[in-house]
């Protein structure tokens, strides 16, 4: 589980098994991959309206629901106009 | 623990990880742990027009439980060695039971 150590205190993007995307600061994790995210926002992808950003705050996400945790490159992230990205959400992962 | 050891021999190689939601992520294998969680560097997602969700991500941690396939270059794998090791591990398990 050393994989998440290097992402601590940085801005991360979390894809969950139900196909949702959360972005926040990684404040903690454990062996089960449960994670603590601060200043979390959800990015709701939508084929008609572009990405909707929903502010959520402090979140704990249970490890079993996590698919991918990625470190966000701030330069690329800030250069993107999310409201112009029209696409369906990521597919769900069947359990 | 055989496949954990096996994946450790693939560190620094380029692999394609296919998730159970059909998302294919290509990247350099950076680390793997006992749950076969995988960390990839310098990633790119196949079909970026269809899956633009992660374009700003360059390094990612993938939970082992969501991985469907790990696609490898056959040049990186000694299949005979792997078969022998699998057999040995199977015998060890049988011997212990």
mmCIF file of C-alpha atoms in Angstrom:
data_model
loop_
_atom_site.group_PDB
_atom_site.id
_atom_site.type_symbol
_atom_site.label_atom_id
_atom_site.label_comp_id
_atom_site.label_asym_id
_atom_site.label_seq_id
_atom_site.Cartn_x
_atom_site.Cartn_y
_atom_site.Cartn_z
ATOM 1 C CA UNK A 1 0.000 0.000 0.000
ATOM 2 C CA UNK A 2 2.947 2.343 -0.484
ATOM 3 C CA UNK A 3 1.271 3.512 -3.676
ATOM 4 C CA UNK A 4 -0.852 6.227 -2.044
ATOM 5 C CA UNK A 5 1.893 7.532 0.246
ATOM 6 C CA UNK A 6 3.407 9.643 -2.524
ATOM 7 C CA UNK A 7 0.048 11.257 -3.269
ATOM 8 C CA UNK A 8 -0.537 12.434 0.317
ATOM 9 C CA UNK A 9 -1.265 16.167 0.743
ATOM 10 C CA UNK A 10 -1.593 16.607 -3.006
ATOM 11 C CA UNK A 11 -4.576 17.214 -5.229
ATOM 12 C CA UNK A 12 -6.012 13.920 -6.396
ATOM 13 C CA UNK A 13 -8.768 12.737 -8.680
ATOM 14 C CA UNK A 14 -10.682 9.698 -7.467
ATOM 15 C CA UNK A 15 -12.755 7.540 -9.793
ATOM 16 C CA UNK A 16 -15.240 5.395 -7.874
ATOM 17 C CA UNK A 17 -16.737 2.067 -8.881
ATOM 18 C CA UNK A 18 -20.103 3.726 -9.504
ATOM 19 C CA UNK A 19 -18.494 5.861 -12.197
ATOM 20 C CA UNK A 20 -18.290 9.162 -10.314
ATOM 21 C CA UNK A 21 -15.287 11.491 -10.197
ATOM 22 C CA UNK A 22 -14.168 13.323 -7.054
ATOM 23 C CA UNK A 23 -11.324 15.816 -6.829
ATOM 24 C CA UNK A 24 -9.796 16.893 -3.526
ATOM 25 C CA UNK A 25 -6.690 16.952 -1.356
ATOM 26 C CA UNK A 26 -5.616 13.518 -0.099
ATOM 27 C CA UNK A 27 -5.241 13.799 3.686
ATOM 28 C CA UNK A 28 -5.074 10.167 4.697
ATOM 29 C CA UNK A 29 -5.525 6.536 3.747
ATOM 30 C CA UNK A 30 -5.229 3.047 5.235
ATOM 31 C CA UNK A 31 -4.595 -0.544 4.120
ATOM 32 C CA UNK A 32 -8.160 -1.019 2.904
ATOM 33 C CA UNK A 33 -7.688 1.989 0.649
ATOM 34 C CA UNK A 34 -10.217 4.017 2.651
ATOM 35 C CA UNK A 35 -9.277 7.628 1.965
ATOM 36 C CA UNK A 36 -9.846 11.078 3.447
ATOM 37 C CA UNK A 37 -10.356 13.901 0.971
ATOM 38 C CA UNK A 38 -10.439 17.562 1.928
ATOM 39 C CA UNK A 39 -12.024 20.355 -0.148
ATOM 40 C CA UNK A 40 -13.712 17.695 -2.230
ATOM 41 C CA UNK A 41 -15.679 18.556 -5.339
ATOM 42 C CA UNK A 42 -17.539 16.152 -7.543
ATOM 43 C CA UNK A 43 -17.266 16.500 -11.311
ATOM 44 C CA UNK A 44 -20.523 15.344 -12.819
ATOM 45 C CA UNK A 45 -19.945 14.422 -16.442
ATOM 46 C CA UNK A 46 -22.919 14.856 -18.670
ATOM 47 C CA UNK A 47 -23.315 14.381 -22.424
ATOM 48 C CA UNK A 48 -25.719 17.322 -22.781
ATOM 49 C CA UNK A 49 -24.596 20.075 -20.434
ATOM 50 C CA UNK A 50 -20.846 19.799 -19.892
ATOM 51 C CA UNK A 51 -19.258 19.081 -16.526
ATOM 52 C CA UNK A 52 -21.150 20.239 -13.436
ATOM 53 C CA UNK A 53 -18.991 20.891 -10.375
ATOM 54 C CA UNK A 54 -20.552 20.209 -6.987
ATOM 55 C CA UNK A 55 -18.725 21.327 -3.837
ATOM 56 C CA UNK A 56 -18.866 18.659 -1.114
ATOM 57 C CA UNK A 57 -16.201 19.459 1.509
ATOM 58 C CA UNK A 58 -14.550 16.833 3.703
ATOM 59 C CA UNK A 59 -15.182 13.276 2.562
ATOM 60 C CA UNK A 60 -14.195 9.796 3.583
ATOM 61 C CA UNK A 61 -14.505 7.293 0.753
ATOM 62 C CA UNK A 62 -14.596 3.634 1.656
ATOM 63 C CA UNK A 63 -11.874 1.643 -0.101
ATOM 64 C CA UNK A 64 -14.160 -0.930 -1.678
ATOM 65 C CA UNK A 65 -15.771 1.839 -3.758
ATOM 66 C CA UNK A 66 -12.530 3.175 -5.170
ATOM 67 C CA UNK A 67 -11.303 2.334 -8.658
ATOM 68 C CA UNK A 68 -8.504 4.797 -9.368
ATOM 69 C CA UNK A 69 -6.708 7.529 -7.407
ATOM 70 C CA UNK A 70 -4.678 9.814 -9.678
ATOM 71 C CA UNK A 71 -2.506 12.815 -8.923
ATOM 72 C CA UNK A 72 -3.801 15.874 -10.752
ATOM 73 C CA UNK A 73 -1.335 17.894 -12.834
ATOM 74 C CA UNK A 74 -2.411 21.438 -11.859
ATOM 75 C CA UNK A 75 -1.196 23.023 -15.091
ATOM 76 C CA UNK A 76 -3.216 20.721 -17.328
ATOM 77 C CA UNK A 77 -6.176 20.785 -14.968
ATOM 78 C CA UNK A 78 -6.403 24.586 -14.877
ATOM 79 C CA UNK A 79 -6.022 24.867 -18.637
ATOM 80 C CA UNK A 80 -9.114 22.704 -19.202
ATOM 81 C CA UNK A 81 -12.512 24.278 -19.701
ATOM 82 C CA UNK A 82 -14.633 21.651 -17.978
ATOM 83 C CA UNK A 83 -17.912 23.296 -18.997
ATOM 84 C CA UNK A 84 -17.034 22.481 -22.633
ATOM 85 C CA UNK A 85 -16.430 18.762 -22.002
ATOM 86 C CA UNK A 86 -19.596 16.925 -22.947
ATOM 87 C CA UNK A 87 -19.403 13.233 -22.340
ATOM 88 C CA UNK A 88 -21.094 10.459 -20.466
ATOM 89 C CA UNK A 89 -19.873 9.540 -16.993
ATOM 90 C CA UNK A 90 -17.425 6.651 -16.670
ATOM 91 C CA UNK A 91 -19.167 3.270 -16.803
ATOM 92 C CA UNK A 92 -19.949 1.609 -13.475
ATOM 93 C CA UNK A 93 -18.025 -1.385 -12.274
ATOM 94 C CA UNK A 94 -20.421 -4.232 -11.548
ATOM 95 C CA UNK A 95 -19.930 -5.741 -8.080
ATOM 96 C CA UNK B 1 2.360 -14.417 -3.425
ATOM 97 C CA UNK B 2 3.613 -15.699 -6.796
ATOM 98 C CA UNK B 3 1.879 -13.060 -8.877
ATOM 99 C CA UNK B 4 2.978 -10.333 -6.515
ATOM 100 C CA UNK B 5 6.585 -11.413 -7.110
ATOM 101 C CA UNK B 6 5.871 -11.731 -10.813
ATOM 102 C CA UNK B 7 4.519 -8.197 -11.081
ATOM 103 C CA UNK B 8 7.526 -6.904 -9.160
ATOM 104 C CA UNK B 9 9.745 -8.175 -11.992
ATOM 105 C CA UNK B 10 7.745 -5.981 -14.388
ATOM 106 C CA UNK B 11 8.496 -2.706 -12.582
ATOM 107 C CA UNK B 12 9.601 0.054 -14.990
ATOM 108 C CA UNK B 13 8.016 -1.761 -17.930
ATOM 109 C CA UNK B 14 5.130 -0.358 -19.944
ATOM 110 C CA UNK B 15 1.838 -2.168 -19.328
ATOM 111 C CA UNK B 16 -1.816 -1.681 -20.213
ATOM 112 C CA UNK B 17 -4.280 -2.107 -17.361
ATOM 113 C CA UNK B 18 -7.858 -2.801 -18.388
ATOM 114 C CA UNK B 19 -10.382 -2.022 -15.669
ATOM 115 C CA UNK B 20 -13.672 -3.807 -15.133
ATOM 116 C CA UNK B 21 -15.467 -0.769 -16.602
ATOM 117 C CA UNK B 22 -13.561 -1.258 -19.907
ATOM 118 C CA UNK B 23 -11.272 1.715 -19.301
ATOM 119 C CA UNK B 24 -7.754 0.955 -20.603
ATOM 120 C CA UNK B 25 -4.881 2.791 -18.961
ATOM 121 C CA UNK B 26 -1.367 2.581 -20.413
ATOM 122 C CA UNK B 27 1.589 3.532 -18.256
ATOM 123 C CA UNK B 28 4.915 2.559 -16.768
ATOM 124 C CA UNK B 29 4.566 0.161 -13.839
ATOM 125 C CA UNK B 30 5.956 1.936 -10.790
ATOM 126 C CA UNK B 31 4.930 -0.347 -7.954
ATOM 127 C CA UNK B 32 2.632 -3.154 -6.939
ATOM 128 C CA UNK B 33 1.597 -4.387 -3.504
ATOM 129 C CA UNK B 34 0.253 -7.615 -2.017
ATOM 130 C CA UNK B 35 -3.340 -6.792 -3.071
ATOM 131 C CA UNK B 36 -2.048 -6.313 -6.623
ATOM 132 C CA UNK B 37 -2.901 -2.632 -6.380
ATOM 133 C CA UNK B 38 -0.917 -1.053 -9.185
ATOM 134 C CA UNK B 39 0.745 2.307 -9.465
ATOM 135 C CA UNK B 40 1.424 3.630 -12.955
ATOM 136 C CA UNK B 41 3.499 6.593 -14.099
ATOM 137 C CA UNK B 42 3.063 8.754 -17.183
ATOM 138 C CA UNK B 43 -0.344 7.311 -18.009
ATOM 139 C CA UNK B 44 -2.590 7.711 -21.007
ATOM 140 C CA UNK B 45 -6.163 6.524 -21.330
ATOM 141 C CA UNK B 46 -7.268 4.757 -24.517
ATOM 142 C CA UNK B 47 -10.029 6.562 -26.457
ATOM 143 C CA UNK B 48 -9.490 9.993 -24.824
ATOM 144 C CA UNK B 49 -12.480 11.487 -26.711
ATOM 145 C CA UNK B 50 -14.758 8.955 -25.051
ATOM 146 C CA UNK B 51 -13.005 9.057 -21.665
ATOM 147 C CA UNK B 52 -11.725 12.610 -21.038
ATOM 148 C CA UNK B 53 -12.322 12.237 -17.282
ATOM 149 C CA UNK B 54 -8.675 11.689 -16.393
ATOM 150 C CA UNK B 55 -6.739 13.819 -18.909
ATOM 151 C CA UNK B 56 -5.089 15.860 -16.140
ATOM 152 C CA UNK B 57 -3.824 12.720 -14.384
ATOM 153 C CA UNK B 58 -0.231 11.633 -15.080
ATOM 154 C CA UNK B 59 0.376 9.250 -12.162
ATOM 155 C CA UNK B 60 -2.251 6.948 -10.780
ATOM 156 C CA UNK B 61 -2.953 4.273 -8.229
ATOM 157 C CA UNK B 62 -5.331 1.535 -9.388
ATOM 158 C CA UNK B 63 -7.075 -0.640 -6.838
ATOM 159 C CA UNK B 64 -6.342 -4.312 -7.506
ATOM 160 C CA UNK B 65 -10.001 -5.288 -7.148
ATOM 161 C CA UNK B 66 -11.074 -3.239 -10.200
ATOM 162 C CA UNK B 67 -8.474 -4.668 -12.590
ATOM 163 C CA UNK B 68 -9.744 -7.030 -15.278
ATOM 164 C CA UNK B 69 -6.548 -7.561 -17.279
ATOM 165 C CA UNK B 70 -2.953 -6.429 -17.246
ATOM 166 C CA UNK B 71 -1.650 -6.587 -20.803
ATOM 167 C CA UNK B 72 2.081 -7.229 -21.057
ATOM 168 C CA UNK B 73 4.642 -7.310 -23.777
ATOM 169 C CA UNK B 74 5.452 -11.031 -24.152
ATOM 170 C CA UNK B 75 9.146 -10.126 -24.371
ATOM 171 C CA UNK B 76 9.036 -9.220 -20.652
ATOM 172 C CA UNK B 77 7.738 -12.627 -19.550
ATOM 173 C CA UNK B 78 9.564 -15.916 -19.281
ATOM 174 C CA UNK B 79 6.496 -18.155 -19.512
ATOM 175 C CA UNK B 80 8.402 -21.359 -18.780
ATOM 176 C CA UNK B 81 9.857 -19.922 -15.608
ATOM 177 C CA UNK B 82 6.399 -18.706 -14.619
ATOM 178 C CA UNK B 83 4.875 -22.148 -15.275
ATOM 179 C CA UNK B 84 7.537 -23.828 -13.167
ATOM 180 C CA UNK B 85 7.019 -21.350 -10.370
ATOM 181 C CA UNK B 86 3.215 -21.849 -10.524
ATOM 182 C CA UNK B 87 3.646 -25.610 -10.324
ATOM 183 C CA UNK B 88 6.020 -25.297 -7.399
ATOM 184 C CA UNK B 89 3.623 -23.020 -5.558
ATOM 185 C CA UNK B 90 0.696 -25.393 -6.245
ATOM 186 C CA UNK B 91 2.768 -28.310 -4.868
ATOM 187 C CA UNK B 92 3.697 -26.327 -1.788
ATOM 188 C CA UNK B 93 0.028 -25.618 -1.106
ATOM 189 C CA UNK B 94 -0.823 -29.303 -1.588
ATOM 190 C CA UNK B 95 2.060 -30.324 0.667
ATOM 191 C CA UNK B 96 0.947 -27.970 3.421
ATOM 192 C CA UNK B 97 -2.674 -29.170 3.389
#
